[in-house]
């Protein structure tokens, strides 16, 4: 359902209310990136102690030149002080280079057993979108107490953030012990650097105004105005993430008198380095435990699946929820999804399903304390029906 903006404006005009169309200069910016790169890869296909070994070895070199241009803003005077006004321009330039090696190996001790090893260095550049505060922005709201003071909200901007990098290794084993049946175990370890985090800071001064930390903990100037200054930074520390994943695919054809039944199951355990909110990078929206179980029945023409998906509680920050600046934990939940398919021939197929069959909802609490509720999110059930054809 989408609102009728035209009808909304007409109703306001009928009531004598005029809503101005004001620009948001802090959200207008350009990003120019020039990324020359070179890479090389060699395939591996040999024998080790009479066992086949295959894979590849590669390396990629990237040189990134980035320029971000935008508007510097300040609180608007007069009316409509909840939006900002442009007071200048800025340009943030970055020049960095990365060497990204990778190695992938598969060893086959037997026809049914495979051992896998992978190692690589990867990078993720800062996400620059409408939710990213690129420029330094400032807004001001009058306080009811103390009277005659304001709360000045400042975001120092994120145009100079460096890319996140990670060194990672994976080691796993896959056992294909029967038709449509397999068991696999995979462990992984990641060393993450330059992850980003936001924190409230109190600089010595802002735009020529001296600031200090009051006994109340607020950042204030000499007139008692409160400054909420947010700084987004790269965390130079190494954040370690380790975990294990177990997967099981099992066909029940050898057991049941009717063919086509089976199930798929997956369990993942992830253990990241935890840091206090606002003191360093932490991987948000990451559950320690996730479990997925999907029983199914399928044949040449029909398929039916019921998936049960569980994830344990996870932490969010200010980029995900308003409450996250005060500690925000989303509780664990289980969701069921049902899907069905019909393929009468090789060119036509039908699919239908219900997502969130059990109408599961999210409950969020303060610092994982169920006694202190913060937020409830309702997603409801989603239904879909599709037809596809190949020619």
mmCIF file of C-alpha atoms in Angstrom:
data_model
loop_
_atom_site.group_PDB
_atom_site.id
_atom_site.type_symbol
_atom_site.label_atom_id
_atom_site.label_comp_id
_atom_site.label_asym_id
_atom_site.label_seq_id
_atom_site.Cartn_x
_atom_site.Cartn_y
_atom_site.Cartn_z
ATOM 1 C CA UNK A 1 0.000 0.000 0.000
ATOM 2 C CA UNK A 2 1.415 3.394 -1.024
ATOM 3 C CA UNK A 3 0.228 6.776 0.278
ATOM 4 C CA UNK A 4 -1.428 9.225 -2.112
ATOM 5 C CA UNK A 5 0.918 12.196 -1.740
ATOM 6 C CA UNK A 6 -1.210 14.383 -3.988
ATOM 7 C CA UNK A 7 -4.329 13.808 -1.895
ATOM 8 C CA UNK A 8 -2.330 14.448 1.282
ATOM 9 C CA UNK A 9 -1.105 17.814 -0.037
ATOM 10 C CA UNK A 10 -4.611 18.724 -1.199
ATOM 11 C CA UNK A 11 -6.030 17.994 2.252
ATOM 12 C CA UNK A 12 -3.358 20.139 3.899
ATOM 13 C CA UNK A 13 -3.982 22.973 1.438
ATOM 14 C CA UNK A 14 -7.710 22.772 2.212
ATOM 15 C CA UNK A 15 -6.875 23.266 5.879
ATOM 16 C CA UNK A 16 -4.711 26.275 5.072
ATOM 17 C CA UNK A 17 -1.437 24.472 5.734
ATOM 18 C CA UNK A 18 1.449 25.054 3.341
ATOM 19 C CA UNK A 19 4.256 22.479 3.254
ATOM 20 C CA UNK A 20 7.427 23.818 1.626
ATOM 21 C CA UNK A 21 9.514 21.715 -0.727
ATOM 22 C CA UNK A 22 12.965 22.125 0.815
ATOM 23 C CA UNK A 23 16.114 20.358 -0.383
ATOM 24 C CA UNK A 24 18.268 18.196 1.878
ATOM 25 C CA UNK A 25 21.789 19.329 0.916
ATOM 26 C CA UNK A 26 23.466 16.868 3.316
ATOM 27 C CA UNK A 27 22.091 13.988 1.205
ATOM 28 C CA UNK A 28 23.441 15.285 -2.106
ATOM 29 C CA UNK A 29 26.910 14.073 -3.066
ATOM 30 C CA UNK A 30 28.921 12.472 -5.844
ATOM 31 C CA UNK A 31 31.367 9.567 -5.612
ATOM 32 C CA UNK A 32 34.032 9.047 -8.289
ATOM 33 C CA UNK A 33 36.113 5.870 -8.129
ATOM 34 C CA UNK A 34 38.850 4.824 -10.510
ATOM 35 C CA UNK A 35 39.969 1.248 -9.836
ATOM 36 C CA UNK A 36 42.648 -0.131 -12.168
ATOM 37 C CA UNK A 37 43.270 -3.805 -11.402
ATOM 38 C CA UNK A 38 45.320 -6.760 -12.568
ATOM 39 C CA UNK A 39 44.935 -10.419 -11.673
ATOM 40 C CA UNK A 40 46.445 -13.777 -12.454
ATOM 41 C CA UNK A 41 45.260 -17.329 -11.782
ATOM 42 C CA UNK A 42 46.745 -20.802 -12.202
ATOM 43 C CA UNK A 43 44.778 -24.041 -12.095
ATOM 44 C CA UNK A 44 45.978 -27.010 -10.050
ATOM 45 C CA UNK A 45 45.295 -30.574 -11.208
ATOM 46 C CA UNK A 46 47.702 -33.190 -9.890
ATOM 47 C CA UNK A 47 48.071 -36.270 -7.679
ATOM 48 C CA UNK A 48 49.250 -36.306 -4.039
ATOM 49 C CA UNK A 49 49.988 -39.751 -2.538
ATOM 50 C CA UNK A 50 47.810 -41.309 -5.243
ATOM 51 C CA UNK A 51 44.909 -38.954 -4.406
ATOM 52 C CA UNK A 52 43.522 -36.402 -6.923
ATOM 53 C CA UNK A 53 44.167 -32.771 -5.976
ATOM 54 C CA UNK A 54 42.551 -29.915 -7.888
ATOM 55 C CA UNK A 55 41.993 -26.228 -7.337
ATOM 56 C CA UNK A 56 43.440 -22.842 -8.227
ATOM 57 C CA UNK A 57 45.867 -20.216 -6.992
ATOM 58 C CA UNK A 58 45.378 -16.553 -7.806
ATOM 59 C CA UNK A 59 46.173 -12.985 -6.880
ATOM 60 C CA UNK A 60 44.472 -9.670 -7.620
ATOM 61 C CA UNK A 61 46.011 -6.196 -7.350
ATOM 62 C CA UNK A 62 43.782 -3.134 -7.053
ATOM 63 C CA UNK A 63 44.609 0.568 -6.886
ATOM 64 C CA UNK A 64 41.651 2.693 -5.794
ATOM 65 C CA UNK A 65 41.403 6.434 -6.403
ATOM 66 C CA UNK A 66 38.278 7.896 -4.795
ATOM 67 C CA UNK A 67 36.883 11.419 -4.613
ATOM 68 C CA UNK A 68 33.701 12.223 -2.678
ATOM 69 C CA UNK A 69 32.191 15.690 -3.164
ATOM 70 C CA UNK A 70 29.222 17.117 -1.311
ATOM 71 C CA UNK A 71 27.774 19.908 0.810
ATOM 72 C CA UNK A 72 28.684 21.081 4.290
ATOM 73 C CA UNK A 73 25.544 22.046 6.230
ATOM 74 C CA UNK A 74 24.486 23.916 9.353
ATOM 75 C CA UNK A 75 21.184 24.476 11.196
ATOM 76 C CA UNK A 76 18.678 26.581 9.277
ATOM 77 C CA UNK A 77 17.713 29.867 10.896
ATOM 78 C CA UNK A 78 14.188 31.180 11.030
ATOM 79 C CA UNK A 79 11.411 28.732 10.180
ATOM 80 C CA UNK A 80 11.779 25.008 9.405
ATOM 81 C CA UNK A 81 14.815 24.558 11.653
ATOM 82 C CA UNK A 82 14.431 20.777 11.478
ATOM 83 C CA UNK A 83 16.129 20.816 8.066
ATOM 84 C CA UNK A 84 19.622 22.066 7.280
ATOM 85 C CA UNK A 85 21.054 24.695 4.990
ATOM 86 C CA UNK A 86 24.193 24.570 2.849
ATOM 87 C CA UNK A 87 27.155 26.619 4.062
ATOM 88 C CA UNK A 88 29.939 25.242 1.885
ATOM 89 C CA UNK A 89 31.407 22.431 -0.179
ATOM 90 C CA UNK A 90 33.792 19.627 0.655
ATOM 91 C CA UNK A 91 35.923 17.132 -1.247
ATOM 92 C CA UNK A 92 37.422 14.029 0.397
ATOM 93 C CA UNK A 93 40.114 12.178 -1.559
ATOM 94 C CA UNK A 94 41.502 8.705 -0.917
ATOM 95 C CA UNK A 95 44.211 6.698 -2.635
ATOM 96 C CA UNK A 96 44.878 3.121 -1.504
ATOM 97 C CA UNK A 97 46.046 -0.162 -2.944
ATOM 98 C CA UNK A 98 45.485 -3.820 -2.023
ATOM 99 C CA UNK A 99 46.999 -7.174 -2.936
ATOM 100 C CA UNK A 100 44.390 -9.937 -2.623
ATOM 101 C CA UNK A 101 45.723 -13.500 -2.885
ATOM 102 C CA UNK A 102 43.496 -16.597 -2.888
ATOM 103 C CA UNK A 103 43.956 -20.380 -2.797
ATOM 104 C CA UNK A 104 41.317 -23.111 -3.276
ATOM 105 C CA UNK A 105 42.142 -26.830 -2.974
ATOM 106 C CA UNK A 106 40.042 -30.009 -3.153
ATOM 107 C CA UNK A 107 41.597 -33.363 -2.202
ATOM 108 C CA UNK A 108 39.729 -36.619 -2.946
ATOM 109 C CA UNK A 109 40.936 -39.461 -0.681
ATOM 110 C CA UNK A 110 38.095 -41.641 -2.048
ATOM 111 C CA UNK A 111 35.368 -41.338 -4.661
ATOM 112 C CA UNK A 112 32.868 -40.410 -1.907
ATOM 113 C CA UNK A 113 35.035 -38.177 0.287
ATOM 114 C CA UNK A 114 36.319 -34.676 -0.494
ATOM 115 C CA UNK A 115 38.507 -32.454 1.683
ATOM 116 C CA UNK A 116 38.423 -28.729 0.959
ATOM 117 C CA UNK A 117 40.783 -25.909 1.957
ATOM 118 C CA UNK A 118 40.521 -22.242 1.031
ATOM 119 C CA UNK A 119 42.478 -19.155 2.041
ATOM 120 C CA UNK A 120 42.045 -15.607 0.794
ATOM 121 C CA UNK A 121 42.282 -11.930 1.561
ATOM 122 C CA UNK A 122 39.132 -9.939 0.711
ATOM 123 C CA UNK A 123 37.999 -6.349 1.014
ATOM 124 C CA UNK A 124 34.668 -4.561 1.310
ATOM 125 C CA UNK A 125 34.572 -0.879 0.448
ATOM 126 C CA UNK A 126 32.394 1.412 2.583
ATOM 127 C CA UNK A 127 28.768 1.314 1.486
ATOM 128 C CA UNK A 128 27.825 4.757 0.197
ATOM 129 C CA UNK A 129 24.050 5.154 -0.059
ATOM 130 C CA UNK A 130 21.172 7.339 1.096
ATOM 131 C CA UNK A 131 21.640 6.084 4.682
ATOM 132 C CA UNK A 132 25.281 7.176 4.789
ATOM 133 C CA UNK A 133 26.046 10.574 6.265
ATOM 134 C CA UNK A 134 28.799 11.610 3.895
ATOM 135 C CA UNK A 135 29.281 15.262 4.834
ATOM 136 C CA UNK A 136 29.514 16.910 8.198
ATOM 137 C CA UNK A 137 25.924 17.803 9.166
ATOM 138 C CA UNK A 138 24.566 19.885 12.018
ATOM 139 C CA UNK A 139 21.060 20.457 13.351
ATOM 140 C CA UNK A 140 19.764 22.259 16.441
ATOM 141 C CA UNK A 141 16.636 21.890 18.594
ATOM 142 C CA UNK A 142 15.610 24.125 21.511
ATOM 143 C CA UNK A 143 15.574 22.472 24.947
ATOM 144 C CA UNK A 144 12.652 22.792 27.343
ATOM 145 C CA UNK A 145 15.162 22.419 30.164
ATOM 146 C CA UNK A 146 17.436 24.158 30.814
ATOM 147 C CA UNK A 147 15.475 26.985 29.238
ATOM 148 C CA UNK A 148 17.328 29.085 26.676
ATOM 149 C CA UNK A 149 19.657 26.270 25.593
ATOM 150 C CA UNK A 150 19.743 24.051 22.528
ATOM 151 C CA UNK A 151 20.745 20.494 21.709
ATOM 152 C CA UNK A 152 23.087 20.575 18.733
ATOM 153 C CA UNK A 153 23.339 17.284 16.836
ATOM 154 C CA UNK A 154 26.501 16.862 14.747
ATOM 155 C CA UNK A 155 27.553 14.037 12.439
ATOM 156 C CA UNK A 156 31.204 14.404 11.475
ATOM 157 C CA UNK A 157 30.676 12.511 8.195
ATOM 158 C CA UNK A 158 31.970 9.274 6.703
ATOM 159 C CA UNK A 159 33.571 10.282 3.403
ATOM 160 C CA UNK A 160 37.094 9.338 4.574
ATOM 161 C CA UNK A 161 36.409 5.756 5.707
ATOM 162 C CA UNK A 162 38.846 3.051 4.570
ATOM 163 C CA UNK A 163 37.741 -0.330 3.175
ATOM 164 C CA UNK A 164 37.266 -3.291 5.498
ATOM 165 C CA UNK A 165 39.731 -6.121 4.862
ATOM 166 C CA UNK A 166 39.726 -9.720 6.059
ATOM 167 C CA UNK A 167 42.133 -12.644 5.970
ATOM 168 C CA UNK A 168 40.129 -15.858 6.007
ATOM 169 C CA UNK A 169 40.630 -19.611 5.891
ATOM 170 C CA UNK A 170 38.137 -22.463 5.457
ATOM 171 C CA UNK A 171 38.666 -26.180 6.047
ATOM 172 C CA UNK A 172 35.970 -28.758 5.387
ATOM 173 C CA UNK A 173 35.086 -32.353 4.588
ATOM 174 C CA UNK A 174 32.209 -33.667 2.425
ATOM 175 C CA UNK A 175 31.042 -37.291 2.480
ATOM 176 C CA UNK A 176 28.672 -38.388 -0.319
ATOM 177 C CA UNK A 177 27.539 -41.710 1.111
ATOM 178 C CA UNK A 178 24.433 -42.353 -0.994
ATOM 179 C CA UNK A 179 22.100 -41.110 -3.718
ATOM 180 C CA UNK A 180 20.944 -37.555 -2.837
ATOM 181 C CA UNK A 181 22.625 -38.003 0.573
ATOM 182 C CA UNK A 182 25.662 -36.216 1.966
ATOM 183 C CA UNK A 183 27.193 -35.037 5.210
ATOM 184 C CA UNK A 184 29.602 -32.102 5.409
ATOM 185 C CA UNK A 185 31.491 -30.236 8.128
ATOM 186 C CA UNK A 186 33.249 -26.927 7.525
ATOM 187 C CA UNK A 187 35.215 -24.703 9.878
ATOM 188 C CA UNK A 188 36.207 -21.120 9.193
ATOM 189 C CA UNK A 189 38.283 -18.367 10.750
ATOM 190 C CA UNK A 190 38.417 -14.702 9.755
ATOM 191 C CA UNK A 191 40.669 -11.848 10.840
ATOM 192 C CA UNK A 192 38.798 -8.597 10.119
ATOM 193 C CA UNK A 193 40.433 -5.153 10.099
ATOM 194 C CA UNK A 194 39.147 -1.608 9.510
ATOM 195 C CA UNK A 195 35.544 -2.398 10.361
ATOM 196 C CA UNK A 196 33.541 0.756 11.024
ATOM 197 C CA UNK A 197 31.759 1.862 14.191
ATOM 198 C CA UNK A 198 30.031 5.009 15.427
ATOM 199 C CA UNK A 199 30.505 6.640 18.818
ATOM 200 C CA UNK A 200 29.483 9.802 20.647
ATOM 201 C CA UNK A 201 32.532 12.010 21.195
ATOM 202 C CA UNK A 202 33.209 15.341 22.824
ATOM 203 C CA UNK A 203 35.909 17.231 20.895
ATOM 204 C CA UNK A 204 37.767 20.116 22.509
ATOM 205 C CA UNK A 205 35.968 22.513 20.179
ATOM 206 C CA UNK A 206 33.510 22.596 17.288
ATOM 207 C CA UNK A 207 33.542 25.447 14.758
ATOM 208 C CA UNK A 208 35.364 27.702 17.201
ATOM 209 C CA UNK A 209 33.161 26.874 20.201
ATOM 210 C CA UNK A 210 34.968 25.307 23.169
ATOM 211 C CA UNK A 211 33.377 22.103 24.458
ATOM 212 C CA UNK A 212 33.859 20.028 27.591
ATOM 213 C CA UNK A 213 32.323 17.031 29.323
ATOM 214 C CA UNK A 214 29.924 18.117 32.106
ATOM 215 C CA UNK A 215 29.421 16.181 35.343
ATOM 216 C CA UNK A 216 26.152 14.891 33.870
ATOM 217 C CA UNK A 217 28.128 13.243 31.083
ATOM 218 C CA UNK A 218 26.808 15.621 28.416
ATOM 219 C CA UNK A 219 29.112 17.427 26.007
ATOM 220 C CA UNK A 220 28.370 21.150 26.537
ATOM 221 C CA UNK A 221 29.631 24.601 25.641
ATOM 222 C CA UNK A 222 30.030 27.594 27.919
ATOM 223 C CA UNK A 223 26.355 28.571 27.497
ATOM 224 C CA UNK A 224 25.017 25.160 28.513
ATOM 225 C CA UNK A 225 24.108 24.035 24.995
ATOM 226 C CA UNK A 226 24.356 20.250 24.625
ATOM 227 C CA UNK A 227 26.345 18.796 21.717
ATOM 228 C CA UNK A 228 25.632 15.249 20.532
ATOM 229 C CA UNK A 229 28.605 14.635 18.231
ATOM 230 C CA UNK A 230 28.718 11.336 16.317
ATOM 231 C CA UNK A 231 32.002 10.151 14.844
ATOM 232 C CA UNK A 232 32.250 7.130 12.518
ATOM 233 C CA UNK A 233 35.717 5.593 12.421
ATOM 234 C CA UNK A 234 37.669 2.583 11.224
ATOM 235 C CA UNK A 235 38.667 0.157 13.962
ATOM 236 C CA UNK A 236 42.396 -0.673 13.483
ATOM 237 C CA UNK A 237 42.139 -3.703 15.770
ATOM 238 C CA UNK A 238 41.868 -7.254 14.448
ATOM 239 C CA UNK A 239 38.387 -8.670 15.065
ATOM 240 C CA UNK A 240 38.331 -12.474 14.963
ATOM 241 C CA UNK A 241 35.346 -14.444 13.746
ATOM 242 C CA UNK A 242 35.389 -18.220 13.947
ATOM 243 C CA UNK A 243 32.751 -20.850 13.469
ATOM 244 C CA UNK A 244 31.655 -24.216 12.156
ATOM 245 C CA UNK A 245 28.900 -25.349 9.813
ATOM 246 C CA UNK A 246 27.379 -28.843 9.642
ATOM 247 C CA UNK A 247 25.086 -29.843 6.744
ATOM 248 C CA UNK A 248 23.146 -33.073 6.228
ATOM 249 C CA UNK A 249 21.163 -34.043 3.143
ATOM 250 C CA UNK A 250 19.305 -37.341 3.465
ATOM 251 C CA UNK A 251 17.122 -39.166 0.963
ATOM 252 C CA UNK A 252 14.572 -41.498 2.578
ATOM 253 C CA UNK A 253 14.073 -43.616 -0.538
ATOM 254 C CA UNK A 254 15.954 -46.612 0.955
ATOM 255 C CA UNK A 255 13.702 -46.526 4.035
ATOM 256 C CA UNK A 256 10.174 -45.589 2.917
ATOM 257 C CA UNK A 257 7.965 -47.501 0.485
ATOM 258 C CA UNK A 258 7.214 -44.256 -1.407
ATOM 259 C CA UNK A 259 10.039 -42.525 -3.255
ATOM 260 C CA UNK A 260 10.778 -38.814 -3.145
ATOM 261 C CA UNK A 261 10.866 -38.115 0.601
ATOM 262 C CA UNK A 262 13.911 -36.667 2.330
ATOM 263 C CA UNK A 263 15.224 -33.772 4.376
ATOM 264 C CA UNK A 264 17.983 -31.173 4.471
ATOM 265 C CA UNK A 265 19.425 -29.841 7.723
ATOM 266 C CA UNK A 266 22.038 -27.220 8.507
ATOM 267 C CA UNK A 267 23.540 -25.905 11.729
ATOM 268 C CA UNK A 268 25.957 -22.968 11.973
ATOM 269 C CA UNK A 269 27.797 -21.752 15.048
ATOM 270 C CA UNK A 270 29.593 -18.389 14.811
ATOM 271 C CA UNK A 271 31.716 -16.849 17.568
ATOM 272 C CA UNK A 272 32.865 -13.272 16.865
ATOM 273 C CA UNK A 273 34.949 -10.977 19.026
ATOM 274 C CA UNK A 274 32.544 -8.862 21.061
ATOM 275 C CA UNK A 275 33.176 -5.224 21.909
ATOM 276 C CA UNK A 276 30.994 -2.730 23.739
ATOM 277 C CA UNK A 277 28.764 -0.587 21.543
ATOM 278 C CA UNK A 278 30.560 2.601 20.511
ATOM 279 C CA UNK A 279 34.048 1.342 21.399
ATOM 280 C CA UNK A 280 34.939 -0.644 18.278
ATOM 281 C CA UNK A 281 33.741 -2.645 15.306
ATOM 282 C CA UNK A 282 31.357 -5.500 15.917
ATOM 283 C CA UNK A 283 29.573 -7.648 13.367
ATOM 284 C CA UNK A 284 25.942 -6.689 13.774
ATOM 285 C CA UNK A 285 22.886 -8.769 12.847
ATOM 286 C CA UNK A 286 24.955 -11.917 13.433
ATOM 287 C CA UNK A 287 23.381 -14.795 15.366
ATOM 288 C CA UNK A 288 25.646 -17.215 17.197
ATOM 289 C CA UNK A 289 23.406 -20.139 16.280
ATOM 290 C CA UNK A 290 21.286 -20.763 13.188
ATOM 291 C CA UNK A 291 19.408 -23.995 12.405
ATOM 292 C CA UNK A 292 17.556 -24.823 9.192
ATOM 293 C CA UNK A 293 15.579 -28.056 8.701
ATOM 294 C CA UNK A 294 13.640 -28.759 5.494
ATOM 295 C CA UNK A 295 11.682 -31.989 4.997
ATOM 296 C CA UNK A 296 10.552 -32.467 1.412
ATOM 297 C CA UNK A 297 8.735 -34.693 -1.027
ATOM 298 C CA UNK A 298 9.362 -34.449 -4.761
ATOM 299 C CA UNK A 299 9.102 -36.421 -7.960
ATOM 300 C CA UNK A 300 9.264 -35.675 -11.644
ATOM 301 C CA UNK A 301 6.248 -33.322 -11.615
ATOM 302 C CA UNK A 302 5.538 -32.273 -8.006
ATOM 303 C CA UNK A 303 7.519 -30.865 -5.075
ATOM 304 C CA UNK A 304 6.546 -29.885 -1.541
ATOM 305 C CA UNK A 305 8.848 -28.384 1.128
ATOM 306 C CA UNK A 306 8.378 -27.131 4.685
ATOM 307 C CA UNK A 307 11.336 -25.182 6.073
ATOM 308 C CA UNK A 308 11.910 -24.422 9.739
ATOM 309 C CA UNK A 309 14.460 -21.645 10.246
ATOM 310 C CA UNK A 310 15.756 -20.661 13.676
ATOM 311 C CA UNK A 311 18.252 -17.965 14.575
ATOM 312 C CA UNK A 312 19.427 -17.008 18.058
ATOM 313 C CA UNK A 313 19.495 -13.446 19.393
ATOM 314 C CA UNK A 314 21.711 -10.827 17.748
ATOM 315 C CA UNK A 315 22.904 -7.299 18.409
ATOM 316 C CA UNK A 316 22.164 -4.235 16.296
ATOM 317 C CA UNK A 317 23.605 -0.733 16.236
ATOM 318 C CA UNK A 318 22.339 2.716 15.321
ATOM 319 C CA UNK A 319 22.385 1.922 11.591
ATOM 320 C CA UNK A 320 19.688 -0.722 12.156
ATOM 321 C CA UNK A 321 17.479 0.690 14.894
ATOM 322 C CA UNK A 322 16.813 3.946 16.705
ATOM 323 C CA UNK A 323 17.127 2.125 20.043
ATOM 324 C CA UNK A 324 20.546 0.646 19.282
ATOM 325 C CA UNK A 325 22.427 3.656 20.625
ATOM 326 C CA UNK A 326 21.320 2.464 24.074
ATOM 327 C CA UNK A 327 21.973 -1.250 23.521
ATOM 328 C CA UNK A 328 19.635 -3.264 21.326
ATOM 329 C CA UNK A 329 19.307 -7.049 21.138
ATOM 330 C CA UNK A 330 16.792 -8.802 18.890
ATOM 331 C CA UNK A 331 15.581 -12.030 20.476
ATOM 332 C CA UNK A 332 15.830 -15.398 18.789
ATOM 333 C CA UNK A 333 12.901 -16.661 16.732
ATOM 334 C CA UNK A 334 11.756 -19.521 14.511
ATOM 335 C CA UNK A 335 10.035 -19.065 11.158
ATOM 336 C CA UNK A 336 8.303 -21.659 8.993
ATOM 337 C CA UNK A 337 8.066 -21.359 5.197
ATOM 338 C CA UNK A 338 5.981 -23.608 2.935
ATOM 339 C CA UNK A 339 6.546 -24.004 -0.801
ATOM 340 C CA UNK A 340 5.072 -26.204 -3.529
ATOM 341 C CA UNK A 341 5.799 -26.683 -7.205
ATOM 342 C CA UNK A 342 4.261 -28.371 -10.229
ATOM 343 C CA UNK A 343 6.116 -28.970 -13.504
ATOM 344 C CA UNK A 344 3.813 -30.619 -16.062
ATOM 345 C CA UNK A 345 6.433 -30.606 -18.817
ATOM 346 C CA UNK A 346 9.905 -29.327 -19.666
ATOM 347 C CA UNK A 347 8.719 -25.846 -20.657
ATOM 348 C CA UNK A 348 6.109 -24.945 -18.030
ATOM 349 C CA UNK A 349 6.283 -24.756 -14.224
ATOM 350 C CA UNK A 350 4.113 -23.416 -11.391
ATOM 351 C CA UNK A 351 5.198 -22.385 -7.893
ATOM 352 C CA UNK A 352 3.308 -21.271 -4.791
ATOM 353 C CA UNK A 353 4.221 -20.695 -1.179
ATOM 354 C CA UNK A 354 3.681 -19.035 2.162
ATOM 355 C CA UNK A 355 6.534 -17.181 3.843
ATOM 356 C CA UNK A 356 6.367 -16.904 7.650
ATOM 357 C CA UNK A 357 3.616 -19.486 7.907
ATOM 358 C CA UNK A 358 3.570 -19.302 11.710
ATOM 359 C CA UNK A 359 3.357 -15.476 11.698
ATOM 360 C CA UNK A 360 6.573 -15.148 13.687
ATOM 361 C CA UNK A 361 7.542 -11.705 14.972
ATOM 362 C CA UNK A 362 10.685 -10.047 16.285
ATOM 363 C CA UNK A 363 11.029 -8.874 19.886
ATOM 364 C CA UNK A 364 13.899 -6.591 20.843
ATOM 365 C CA UNK A 365 15.158 -5.803 24.325
ATOM 366 C CA UNK A 366 17.621 -3.547 26.093
ATOM 367 C CA UNK A 367 20.987 -5.318 26.384
ATOM 368 C CA UNK A 368 19.357 -8.742 25.976
ATOM 369 C CA UNK A 369 17.205 -8.281 29.072
ATOM 370 C CA UNK A 370 13.671 -9.590 28.266
ATOM 371 C CA UNK A 371 12.309 -7.566 31.173
ATOM 372 C CA UNK A 372 13.135 -4.311 29.334
ATOM 373 C CA UNK A 373 11.197 -4.335 26.052
ATOM 374 C CA UNK A 374 12.225 -1.927 23.293
ATOM 375 C CA UNK A 375 10.625 -2.909 20.005
ATOM 376 C CA UNK A 376 8.327 -5.436 18.314
ATOM 377 C CA UNK A 377 8.395 -5.973 14.546
ATOM 378 C CA UNK A 378 5.504 -7.611 12.704
ATOM 379 C CA UNK A 379 6.133 -9.066 9.258
ATOM 380 C CA UNK A 380 2.949 -11.070 8.773
ATOM 381 C CA UNK A 381 2.527 -13.849 6.238
ATOM 382 C CA UNK A 382 3.475 -13.437 2.585
ATOM 383 C CA UNK A 383 1.843 -15.454 -0.185
ATOM 384 C CA UNK A 384 3.191 -15.906 -3.680
ATOM 385 C CA UNK A 385 2.147 -17.653 -6.880
ATOM 386 C CA UNK A 386 4.228 -17.752 -10.035
ATOM 387 C CA UNK A 387 4.206 -19.271 -13.510
ATOM 388 C CA UNK A 388 7.283 -19.591 -15.692
ATOM 389 C CA UNK A 389 7.768 -20.871 -19.211
ATOM 390 C CA UNK A 390 10.784 -21.631 -21.373
ATOM 391 C CA UNK A 391 10.783 -21.419 -25.146
#
